[in-house]
Structure formats: C-alpha cells, structure tokens
Amino acid sequence: MPDTRFLDVTPMLDSKAPAITALISEHGWQRLSPHDRIGAAYDYVRDEILFGYNVADTRQASLVLADGYGQCNTKATLLMAVLRALGIPCRLHGFTIDKSLQRGIVPELVYWMAPRSILHSWVEVRLDAQWINLEGFILDQQVLGSLQAAFPGRTSLCAYGAGTDCLQAPMVTWQGRDTYIQRAGINADLGIFDSPDAFFGQHEQDLTGVRGWLYRNIIRHWMNRRVAAIRRGVVPALPCGDKGLKPDVPDRAFTDS
C-alpha cells in the first residue's frame, strides 16, 4: 500500500479547512501539474503571506492564512497544508538557528531575552521520487528586496531574518530544486518529522512564564512593526556594526566578499 503519512490531515495541517479549500479553488491550482502546483503554493506563501511573527509556532495552518503573515515555522505549516490539499507529499525538517539571525528585528533593548537557539524548520516536498528542500519562502520579496538594497556590497548576511551566503541572488525562486534564505544561521539539525505536530510535540521553544507572555503580547508586535519598516526600506542600524551581520555560529566559514 502507498505511504500516505505525507498527505495526512493533522490538527495543525488542517488542509481540508474551508479557507484552504477555497484558496485552491479560487486560483485553480488543482488543474496544474505537480511541479506547478508546488510553485503556485510556494509563491503564494512566500509573497502573499508576509514575513512576520504569529502568536505561536503551533498555530494552525488556516489561522496562519487568516493572519496573512508568518515566520519560518508558521509559513511552513501553511505551505504543507496547501501542498497536502493539492495531493503533494511533504514533510518537515527541524533545526535550531542562532538568535543572531534575528538581530535587527528583535529590538536591542530585549535582544538579551531571546533564547540562544531558536526553533526553525523547512519543508521537504517529494517530486519525481526526490525530496526537495524548501526554505526560501520565509521572507517576502519586499523584505528581501529592502535588505538587498540596504547592503548592495554584501554577499553574506545573517541578521534581519536572513541567513544567506548569496544575498544579492539567493536561491528563493521555485525551479524544481532546493531553495534557502535562512540556512546560514543553522546551529543544530533536529531531524525529519511527518508533520509540524510531531516536531512541536518533541521540541518546544524556551519562551515560558513572563518571557513568553512578553513575547506574545508585546515583543512580537514590536518585531512586526520593525519588519514592516524594513519592508518600506527602513532598515535599522545595528549597534555592533558589521560584526552583527555575520552569524554567531561556531566552526562555520562565513565570509563577506
């Protein structure tokens, strides 16, 4: 019997939710080839769902769609739900990234509060019997374009939500192969999971108590305002200068050219 794990509906991947079904029907994605279904879903999540911070990593896909914004984990959940609704097998690869990747988005006043390692994930999609890594959907094109304009002489950047060795031409366009935009900040590989439910069932971000309350109710809104400013072309300077544009990840060659 065929393995259906990678098409299953789960509490987080509510791929049969009316809003997701309506989205697919409205755009006619079901009529496309598997390659183009992936591309359509990927492009939508990358640019129509703006880069931003939801109330929790465990937010249900249909609620991320309703929010209209998301970060790596929540955008991944939405993309997986849409892909599964389109009959495209997919799974989640979990990691942690160093918090330096979010410098410039997390305000310096509260940067010390951020966990050293932040839960991160990308989507692996199966096409023509191969698994392809999809991570380049995290930053919408306006945010990415603003960062490219702010740092025209850089090829490497690990700040402002980006972690890439090729800032001016990152691998973010769906062409049937891997895409990345935050890979340079990864500091641990947590393995492959059938669903985000399974991932977050084993791993929980260290944001509890007062720190968690502050993040959910105050800090993330502050972060989202900073992302909105970046989208308008206002990229805040870092007090640590160029040193803050490189990842604080040990034993990794990361040079600016």
PDB file of C-alpha atoms in Angstrom:
ATOM      1  CA  MET A   1       0.000   0.000   0.000  1.00  0.00           C
ATOM      2  CA  PRO A   2       1.261   3.550  -0.711  1.00  0.00           C
ATOM      3  CA  ASP A   3       2.652   5.546   2.204  1.00  0.00           C
ATOM      4  CA  THR A   4       0.047   8.237   2.953  1.00  0.00           C
ATOM      5  CA  ARG A   5       1.805   9.751   6.004  1.00  0.00           C
ATOM      6  CA  PHE A   6       2.958  12.718   3.966  1.00  0.00           C
ATOM      7  CA  LEU A   7      -0.575  13.575   2.849  1.00  0.00           C
ATOM      8  CA  ASP A   8      -2.324  13.205   6.203  1.00  0.00           C
ATOM      9  CA  VAL A   9      -4.516  15.892   7.735  1.00  0.00           C
ATOM     10  CA  THR A  10      -3.440  16.756  11.289  1.00  0.00           C
ATOM     11  CA  PRO A  11      -4.660  19.294  13.852  1.00  0.00           C
ATOM     12  CA  MET A  12      -2.047  21.802  12.650  1.00  0.00           C
ATOM     13  CA  LEU A  13      -2.222  20.773   8.985  1.00  0.00           C
ATOM     14  CA  ASP A  14      -5.954  21.353   8.584  1.00  0.00           C
ATOM     15  CA  SER A  15      -5.709  21.035   4.811  1.00  0.00           C
ATOM     16  CA  LYS A  16      -9.454  20.387   4.451  1.00  0.00           C
ATOM     17  CA  ALA A  17     -10.395  23.631   6.190  1.00  0.00           C
ATOM     18  CA  PRO A  18     -12.855  25.687   4.106  1.00  0.00           C
ATOM     19  CA  ALA A  19     -10.441  28.622   3.794  1.00  0.00           C
ATOM     20  CA  ILE A  20      -7.700  26.421   2.333  1.00  0.00           C
ATOM     21  CA  THR A  21     -10.101  24.619   0.023  1.00  0.00           C
ATOM     22  CA  ALA A  22     -11.465  27.985  -1.167  1.00  0.00           C
ATOM     23  CA  LEU A  23      -7.945  29.340  -1.749  1.00  0.00           C
ATOM     24  CA  ILE A  24      -7.066  26.419  -4.003  1.00  0.00           C
ATOM     25  CA  SER A  25     -10.368  26.587  -5.866  1.00  0.00           C
ATOM     26  CA  GLU A  26     -10.129  30.347  -6.383  1.00  0.00           C
ATOM     27  CA  HIS A  27      -6.709  30.051  -8.032  1.00  0.00           C
ATOM     28  CA  GLY A  28      -7.404  26.817  -9.929  1.00  0.00           C
ATOM     29  CA  TRP A  29      -4.203  25.220  -8.620  1.00  0.00           C
ATOM     30  CA  GLN A  30      -5.674  21.712  -8.708  1.00  0.00           C
ATOM     31  CA  ARG A  31      -5.602  21.822 -12.529  1.00  0.00           C
ATOM     32  CA  LEU A  32      -1.827  22.358 -12.625  1.00  0.00           C
ATOM     33  CA  SER A  33       0.919  19.772 -12.968  1.00  0.00           C
ATOM     34  CA  PRO A  34       2.546  18.608  -9.711  1.00  0.00           C
ATOM     35  CA  HIS A  35       5.593  20.801 -10.432  1.00  0.00           C
ATOM     36  CA  ASP A  36       3.439  23.861 -10.993  1.00  0.00           C
ATOM     37  CA  ARG A  37       1.184  23.109  -8.003  1.00  0.00           C
ATOM     38  CA  ILE A  38       4.254  23.259  -5.797  1.00  0.00           C
ATOM     39  CA  GLY A  39       5.355  26.504  -7.443  1.00  0.00           C
ATOM     40  CA  ALA A  40       1.938  28.135  -7.082  1.00  0.00           C
ATOM     41  CA  ALA A  41       1.624  27.228  -3.402  1.00  0.00           C
ATOM     42  CA  TYR A  42       5.225  28.218  -2.728  1.00  0.00           C
ATOM     43  CA  ASP A  43       4.919  31.620  -4.424  1.00  0.00           C
ATOM     44  CA  TYR A  44       1.683  32.373  -2.599  1.00  0.00           C
ATOM     45  CA  VAL A  45       3.105  31.558   0.831  1.00  0.00           C
ATOM     46  CA  ARG A  46       6.326  33.427   0.090  1.00  0.00           C
ATOM     47  CA  ASP A  47       4.831  36.728  -1.074  1.00  0.00           C
ATOM     48  CA  GLU A  48       1.128  36.843  -0.182  1.00  0.00           C
ATOM     49  CA  ILE A  49       1.742  35.693   3.375  1.00  0.00           C
ATOM     50  CA  LEU A  50       4.032  38.437   4.632  1.00  0.00           C
ATOM     51  CA  PHE A  51       7.034  37.779   6.825  1.00  0.00           C
ATOM     52  CA  GLY A  52       6.023  38.375  10.438  1.00  0.00           C
ATOM     53  CA  TYR A  53       5.627  36.795  13.847  1.00  0.00           C
ATOM     54  CA  ASN A  54       2.448  34.971  14.905  1.00  0.00           C
ATOM     55  CA  VAL A  55       1.338  34.371  18.451  1.00  0.00           C
ATOM     56  CA  ALA A  56       2.774  30.815  18.493  1.00  0.00           C
ATOM     57  CA  ASP A  57       4.786  28.379  16.378  1.00  0.00           C
ATOM     58  CA  THR A  58       1.995  25.839  16.773  1.00  0.00           C
ATOM     59  CA  ARG A  59      -0.611  27.986  15.016  1.00  0.00           C
ATOM     60  CA  GLN A  60      -2.993  26.023  12.784  1.00  0.00           C
ATOM     61  CA  ALA A  61      -2.491  26.444   9.040  1.00  0.00           C
ATOM     62  CA  SER A  62      -5.900  28.025   8.393  1.00  0.00           C
ATOM     63  CA  LEU A  63      -5.224  30.569  11.157  1.00  0.00           C
ATOM     64  CA  VAL A  64      -1.855  31.466   9.623  1.00  0.00           C
ATOM     65  CA  LEU A  65      -3.724  32.042   6.367  1.00  0.00           C
ATOM     66  CA  ALA A  66      -6.202  34.271   8.202  1.00  0.00           C
ATOM     67  CA  ASP A  67      -3.362  36.182   9.885  1.00  0.00           C
ATOM     68  CA  GLY A  68      -1.818  36.918   6.488  1.00  0.00           C
ATOM     69  CA  TYR A  69       1.705  36.745   7.897  1.00  0.00           C
ATOM     70  CA  GLY A  70       4.115  34.219   9.374  1.00  0.00           C
ATOM     71  CA  GLN A  71       7.707  33.231  10.032  1.00  0.00           C
ATOM     72  CA  CYS A  72       9.664  30.083   9.203  1.00  0.00           C
ATOM     73  CA  ASN A  73       7.632  27.630  11.261  1.00  0.00           C
ATOM     74  CA  THR A  74       4.153  29.033  10.702  1.00  0.00           C
ATOM     75  CA  LYS A  75       4.671  29.655   6.997  1.00  0.00           C
ATOM     76  CA  ALA A  76       5.962  26.082   6.741  1.00  0.00           C
ATOM     77  CA  THR A  77       2.768  24.814   8.370  1.00  0.00           C
ATOM     78  CA  LEU A  78       0.601  26.714   5.898  1.00  0.00           C
ATOM     79  CA  LEU A  79       2.664  25.638   2.904  1.00  0.00           C
ATOM     80  CA  MET A  80       2.464  21.992   3.982  1.00  0.00           C
ATOM     81  CA  ALA A  81      -1.304  22.168   4.447  1.00  0.00           C
ATOM     82  CA  VAL A  82      -1.811  23.666   0.989  1.00  0.00           C
ATOM     83  CA  LEU A  83       0.561  21.150  -0.603  1.00  0.00           C
ATOM     84  CA  ARG A  84      -1.208  18.221   1.028  1.00  0.00           C
ATOM     85  CA  ALA A  85      -4.561  19.591  -0.070  1.00  0.00           C
ATOM     86  CA  LEU A  86      -3.105  19.577  -3.599  1.00  0.00           C
ATOM     87  CA  GLY A  87      -2.008  15.964  -3.277  1.00  0.00           C
ATOM     88  CA  ILE A  88       1.707  16.781  -2.951  1.00  0.00           C
ATOM     89  CA  PRO A  89       3.553  14.678  -0.332  1.00  0.00           C
ATOM     90  CA  CYS A  90       5.593  16.756   2.102  1.00  0.00           C
ATOM     91  CA  ARG A  91       7.316  16.538   5.463  1.00  0.00           C
ATOM     92  CA  LEU A  92       9.095  18.835   7.921  1.00  0.00           C
ATOM     93  CA  HIS A  93      12.813  19.102   8.673  1.00  0.00           C
ATOM     94  CA  GLY A  94      13.517  20.648  12.052  1.00  0.00           C
ATOM     95  CA  PHE A  95      16.531  22.666  13.157  1.00  0.00           C
ATOM     96  CA  THR A  96      17.595  25.400  15.502  1.00  0.00           C
ATOM     97  CA  ILE A  97      19.089  28.689  14.348  1.00  0.00           C
ATOM     98  CA  ASP A  98      21.276  31.076  16.302  1.00  0.00           C
ATOM     99  CA  LYS A  99      19.385  34.106  17.554  1.00  0.00           C
ATOM    100  CA  SER A 100      21.863  36.383  15.761  1.00  0.00           C
ATOM    101  CA  LEU A 101      19.831  35.751  12.597  1.00  0.00           C
ATOM    102  CA  GLN A 102      17.011  37.829  14.110  1.00  0.00           C
ATOM    103  CA  ARG A 103      19.205  40.739  15.176  1.00  0.00           C
ATOM    104  CA  GLY A 104      17.766  43.949  13.800  1.00  0.00           C
ATOM    105  CA  ILE A 105      14.245  42.536  14.064  1.00  0.00           C
ATOM    106  CA  VAL A 106      14.368  41.741  17.750  1.00  0.00           C
ATOM    107  CA  PRO A 107      14.865  45.196  19.342  1.00  0.00           C
ATOM    108  CA  GLU A 108      18.250  45.581  21.042  1.00  0.00           C
ATOM    109  CA  LEU A 109      16.553  46.525  24.318  1.00  0.00           C
ATOM    110  CA  VAL A 110      15.142  42.981  24.609  1.00  0.00           C
ATOM    111  CA  TYR A 111      17.612  41.054  22.436  1.00  0.00           C
ATOM    112  CA  TRP A 112      19.216  39.565  25.554  1.00  0.00           C
ATOM    113  CA  MET A 113      15.895  37.877  26.350  1.00  0.00           C
ATOM    114  CA  ALA A 114      15.804  35.854  23.137  1.00  0.00           C
ATOM    115  CA  PRO A 115      16.773  32.176  23.533  1.00  0.00           C
ATOM    116  CA  ARG A 116      20.289  31.417  22.245  1.00  0.00           C
ATOM    117  CA  SER A 117      18.850  28.834  19.839  1.00  0.00           C
ATOM    118  CA  ILE A 118      15.505  29.345  18.107  1.00  0.00           C
ATOM    119  CA  LEU A 119      13.377  26.558  16.638  1.00  0.00           C
ATOM    120  CA  HIS A 120      13.439  26.574  12.849  1.00  0.00           C
ATOM    121  CA  SER A 121      12.074  24.375  10.091  1.00  0.00           C
ATOM    122  CA  TRP A 122      11.790  23.972   6.376  1.00  0.00           C
ATOM    123  CA  VAL A 123       9.509  21.907   4.159  1.00  0.00           C
ATOM    124  CA  GLU A 124      10.677  18.900   2.183  1.00  0.00           C
ATOM    125  CA  VAL A 125       8.473  18.134  -0.801  1.00  0.00           C
ATOM    126  CA  ARG A 126       8.504  14.955  -2.883  1.00  0.00           C
ATOM    127  CA  LEU A 127       8.556  15.388  -6.627  1.00  0.00           C
ATOM    128  CA  ASP A 128       9.545  12.731  -9.181  1.00  0.00           C
ATOM    129  CA  ALA A 129      10.688  10.369  -6.394  1.00  0.00           C
ATOM    130  CA  GLN A 130      13.062  13.009  -4.938  1.00  0.00           C
ATOM    131  CA  TRP A 131      12.844  15.090  -1.787  1.00  0.00           C
ATOM    132  CA  ILE A 132      13.433  18.815  -2.345  1.00  0.00           C
ATOM    133  CA  ASN A 133      14.167  21.310   0.447  1.00  0.00           C
ATOM    134  CA  LEU A 134      12.017  24.450   0.520  1.00  0.00           C
ATOM    135  CA  GLU A 135      13.090  27.267   2.852  1.00  0.00           C
ATOM    136  CA  GLY A 136      13.209  30.274   0.519  1.00  0.00           C
ATOM    137  CA  PHE A 137       9.549  31.155   1.137  1.00  0.00           C
ATOM    138  CA  ILE A 138      10.176  32.734   4.544  1.00  0.00           C
ATOM    139  CA  LEU A 139      10.985  36.329   3.534  1.00  0.00           C
ATOM    140  CA  ASP A 140       8.532  38.038   1.224  1.00  0.00           C
ATOM    141  CA  GLN A 141      10.082  39.745  -1.787  1.00  0.00           C
ATOM    142  CA  GLN A 142       9.629  43.257  -0.381  1.00  0.00           C
ATOM    143  CA  VAL A 143      11.617  42.462   2.769  1.00  0.00           C
ATOM    144  CA  LEU A 144      14.305  40.650   0.795  1.00  0.00           C
ATOM    145  CA  GLY A 145      14.497  43.492  -1.733  1.00  0.00           C
ATOM    146  CA  SER A 146      14.936  46.056   1.033  1.00  0.00           C
ATOM    147  CA  LEU A 147      17.812  44.070   2.536  1.00  0.00           C
ATOM    148  CA  GLN A 148      19.466  43.720  -0.859  1.00  0.00           C
ATOM    149  CA  ALA A 149      19.191  47.472  -1.398  1.00  0.00           C
ATOM    150  CA  ALA A 150      20.475  48.272   2.103  1.00  0.00           C
ATOM    151  CA  PHE A 151      23.562  46.071   1.699  1.00  0.00           C
ATOM    152  CA  PRO A 152      24.454  46.242  -2.008  1.00  0.00           C
ATOM    153  CA  GLY A 153      28.084  45.297  -1.440  1.00  0.00           C
ATOM    154  CA  ARG A 154      27.443  42.211   0.661  1.00  0.00           C
ATOM    155  CA  THR A 155      27.068  38.618  -0.422  1.00  0.00           C
ATOM    156  CA  SER A 156      26.696  37.230   3.118  1.00  0.00           C
ATOM    157  CA  LEU A 157      24.153  38.339   5.694  1.00  0.00           C
ATOM    158  CA  CYS A 158      22.950  36.780   8.927  1.00  0.00           C
ATOM    159  CA  ALA A 159      20.634  39.354  10.502  1.00  0.00           C
ATOM    160  CA  TYR A 160      17.217  40.946   9.894  1.00  0.00           C
ATOM    161  CA  GLY A 161      15.675  37.480   9.387  1.00  0.00           C
ATOM    162  CA  ALA A 162      18.032  36.458   6.578  1.00  0.00           C
ATOM    163  CA  GLY A 163      20.836  33.930   6.760  1.00  0.00           C
ATOM    164  CA  THR A 164      22.457  33.555   3.368  1.00  0.00           C
ATOM    165  CA  ASP A 165      25.842  33.456   1.661  1.00  0.00           C
ATOM    166  CA  CYS A 166      24.398  34.931  -1.549  1.00  0.00           C
ATOM    167  CA  LEU A 167      22.280  37.908  -0.521  1.00  0.00           C
ATOM    168  CA  GLN A 168      22.089  39.520  -3.956  1.00  0.00           C
ATOM    169  CA  ALA A 169      20.971  36.320  -5.704  1.00  0.00           C
ATOM    170  CA  PRO A 170      19.676  33.853  -3.103  1.00  0.00           C
ATOM    171  CA  MET A 171      18.095  30.558  -4.114  1.00  0.00           C
ATOM    172  CA  VAL A 172      14.495  31.522  -3.369  1.00  0.00           C
ATOM    173  CA  THR A 173      12.682  31.020  -6.684  1.00  0.00           C
ATOM    174  CA  TRP A 174      10.897  27.704  -7.260  1.00  0.00           C
ATOM    175  CA  GLN A 175      12.642  25.984 -10.153  1.00  0.00           C
ATOM    176  CA  GLY A 176      12.247  22.374  -9.111  1.00  0.00           C
ATOM    177  CA  ARG A 177      15.236  22.407  -6.769  1.00  0.00           C
ATOM    178  CA  ASP A 178      16.187  23.394  -3.214  1.00  0.00           C
ATOM    179  CA  THR A 179      15.528  26.944  -2.019  1.00  0.00           C
ATOM    180  CA  TYR A 180      17.094  28.625   1.022  1.00  0.00           C
ATOM    181  CA  ILE A 181      17.121  32.000   2.808  1.00  0.00           C
ATOM    182  CA  GLN A 182      17.962  31.244   6.476  1.00  0.00           C
ATOM    183  CA  ARG A 183      20.258  28.223   6.196  1.00  0.00           C
ATOM    184  CA  ALA A 184      23.396  30.152   7.227  1.00  0.00           C
ATOM    185  CA  GLY A 185      22.113  30.566  10.784  1.00  0.00           C
ATOM    186  CA  ILE A 186      21.502  26.871  11.499  1.00  0.00           C
ATOM    187  CA  ASN A 187      23.346  25.522  14.532  1.00  0.00           C
ATOM    188  CA  ALA A 188      21.647  22.143  15.087  1.00  0.00           C
ATOM    189  CA  ASP A 189      19.775  19.554  12.986  1.00  0.00           C
ATOM    190  CA  LEU A 190      16.793  18.069  14.844  1.00  0.00           C
ATOM    191  CA  GLY A 191      15.773  15.598  12.144  1.00  0.00           C
ATOM    192  CA  ILE A 192      12.820  14.889   9.860  1.00  0.00           C
ATOM    193  CA  PHE A 193       9.193  14.776  11.002  1.00  0.00           C
ATOM    194  CA  ASP A 194       5.979  13.691   9.304  1.00  0.00           C
ATOM    195  CA  SER A 195       4.238  16.875  10.450  1.00  0.00           C
ATOM    196  CA  PRO A 196       4.749  20.053  12.470  1.00  0.00           C
ATOM    197  CA  ASP A 197       2.553  18.446  15.143  1.00  0.00           C
ATOM    198  CA  ALA A 198       5.192  15.721  15.578  1.00  0.00           C
ATOM    199  CA  PHE A 199       8.028  18.266  15.600  1.00  0.00           C
ATOM    200  CA  PHE A 200       6.500  20.538  18.219  1.00  0.00           C
ATOM    201  CA  GLY A 201       5.388  17.509  20.190  1.00  0.00           C
ATOM    202  CA  GLN A 202       9.083  16.801  20.814  1.00  0.00           C
ATOM    203  CA  HIS A 203      10.562  20.313  20.776  1.00  0.00           C
ATOM    204  CA  GLU A 204       9.278  23.429  22.495  1.00  0.00           C
ATOM    205  CA  GLN A 205      10.702  26.920  22.254  1.00  0.00           C
ATOM    206  CA  ASP A 206      12.095  28.219  25.537  1.00  0.00           C
ATOM    207  CA  LEU A 207       9.556  31.021  25.886  1.00  0.00           C
ATOM    208  CA  THR A 208       7.650  30.351  29.061  1.00  0.00           C
ATOM    209  CA  GLY A 209       6.476  32.331  32.050  1.00  0.00           C
ATOM    210  CA  VAL A 210       6.945  36.090  31.999  1.00  0.00           C
ATOM    211  CA  ARG A 211       9.258  35.950  28.984  1.00  0.00           C
ATOM    212  CA  GLY A 212       6.638  34.052  26.991  1.00  0.00           C
ATOM    213  CA  TRP A 213       3.894  36.488  27.987  1.00  0.00           C
ATOM    214  CA  LEU A 214       6.053  39.457  26.996  1.00  0.00           C
ATOM    215  CA  TYR A 215       6.842  37.874  23.621  1.00  0.00           C
ATOM    216  CA  ARG A 216       3.220  37.024  22.780  1.00  0.00           C
ATOM    217  CA  ASN A 217       1.691  40.298  23.917  1.00  0.00           C
ATOM    218  CA  ILE A 218       4.363  42.968  23.412  1.00  0.00           C
ATOM    219  CA  ILE A 219       7.650  41.961  21.830  1.00  0.00           C
ATOM    220  CA  ARG A 220       6.338  40.210  18.723  1.00  0.00           C
ATOM    221  CA  HIS A 221       4.196  43.245  17.853  1.00  0.00           C
ATOM    222  CA  TRP A 222       7.303  45.394  18.212  1.00  0.00           C
ATOM    223  CA  MET A 223       9.151  42.951  15.936  1.00  0.00           C
ATOM    224  CA  ASN A 224       6.358  43.062  13.360  1.00  0.00           C
ATOM    225  CA  ARG A 225       6.496  46.855  13.271  1.00  0.00           C
ATOM    226  CA  ARG A 226      10.229  46.624  12.597  1.00  0.00           C
ATOM    227  CA  VAL A 227       9.630  44.125   9.785  1.00  0.00           C
ATOM    228  CA  ALA A 228       7.026  46.475   8.305  1.00  0.00           C
ATOM    229  CA  ALA A 229       9.580  49.293   8.406  1.00  0.00           C
ATOM    230  CA  ILE A 230      12.142  47.100   6.629  1.00  0.00           C
ATOM    231  CA  ARG A 231       9.514  46.321   4.009  1.00  0.00           C
ATOM    232  CA  ARG A 232       9.245  50.091   3.429  1.00  0.00           C
ATOM    233  CA  GLY A 233      13.021  50.326   3.052  1.00  0.00           C
ATOM    234  CA  VAL A 234      13.855  51.484   6.582  1.00  0.00           C
ATOM    235  CA  VAL A 235      16.499  49.009   7.775  1.00  0.00           C
ATOM    236  CA  PRO A 236      17.624  49.776  11.353  1.00  0.00           C
ATOM    237  CA  ALA A 237      21.353  50.001  12.017  1.00  0.00           C
ATOM    238  CA  LEU A 238      22.899  47.552  14.447  1.00  0.00           C
ATOM    239  CA  PRO A 239      24.885  48.957  17.373  1.00  0.00           C
ATOM    240  CA  CYS A 240      27.529  46.274  16.833  1.00  0.00           C
ATOM    241  CA  GLY A 241      28.102  47.369  13.215  1.00  0.00           C
ATOM    242  CA  ASP A 242      29.235  44.914  10.541  1.00  0.00           C
ATOM    243  CA  LYS A 243      30.128  42.350  13.192  1.00  0.00           C
ATOM    244  CA  GLY A 244      26.414  41.887  13.788  1.00  0.00           C
ATOM    245  CA  LEU A 245      25.801  40.966  10.151  1.00  0.00           C
ATOM    246  CA  LYS A 246      27.560  37.610  10.478  1.00  0.00           C
ATOM    247  CA  PRO A 247      26.259  34.524  12.276  1.00  0.00           C
ATOM    248  CA  ASP A 248      27.363  33.803  15.801  1.00  0.00           C
ATOM    249  CA  VAL A 249      27.684  30.117  14.928  1.00  0.00           C
ATOM    250  CA  PRO A 250      30.925  28.281  15.866  1.00  0.00           C
ATOM    251  CA  ASP A 251      33.108  26.445  13.372  1.00  0.00           C
ATOM    252  CA  ARG A 252      31.495  27.841  10.260  1.00  0.00           C
ATOM    253  CA  ALA A 253      33.253  29.598   7.425  1.00  0.00           C
ATOM    254  CA  PHE A 254      31.161  32.663   6.674  1.00  0.00           C
ATOM    255  CA  THR A 255      32.969  35.438   4.840  1.00  0.00           C
ATOM    256  CA  ASP A 256      31.855  38.653   3.226  1.00  0.00           C
ATOM    257  CA  SER A 257      33.139  39.455  -0.242  1.00  0.00           C
TER     258      SER A 257
END
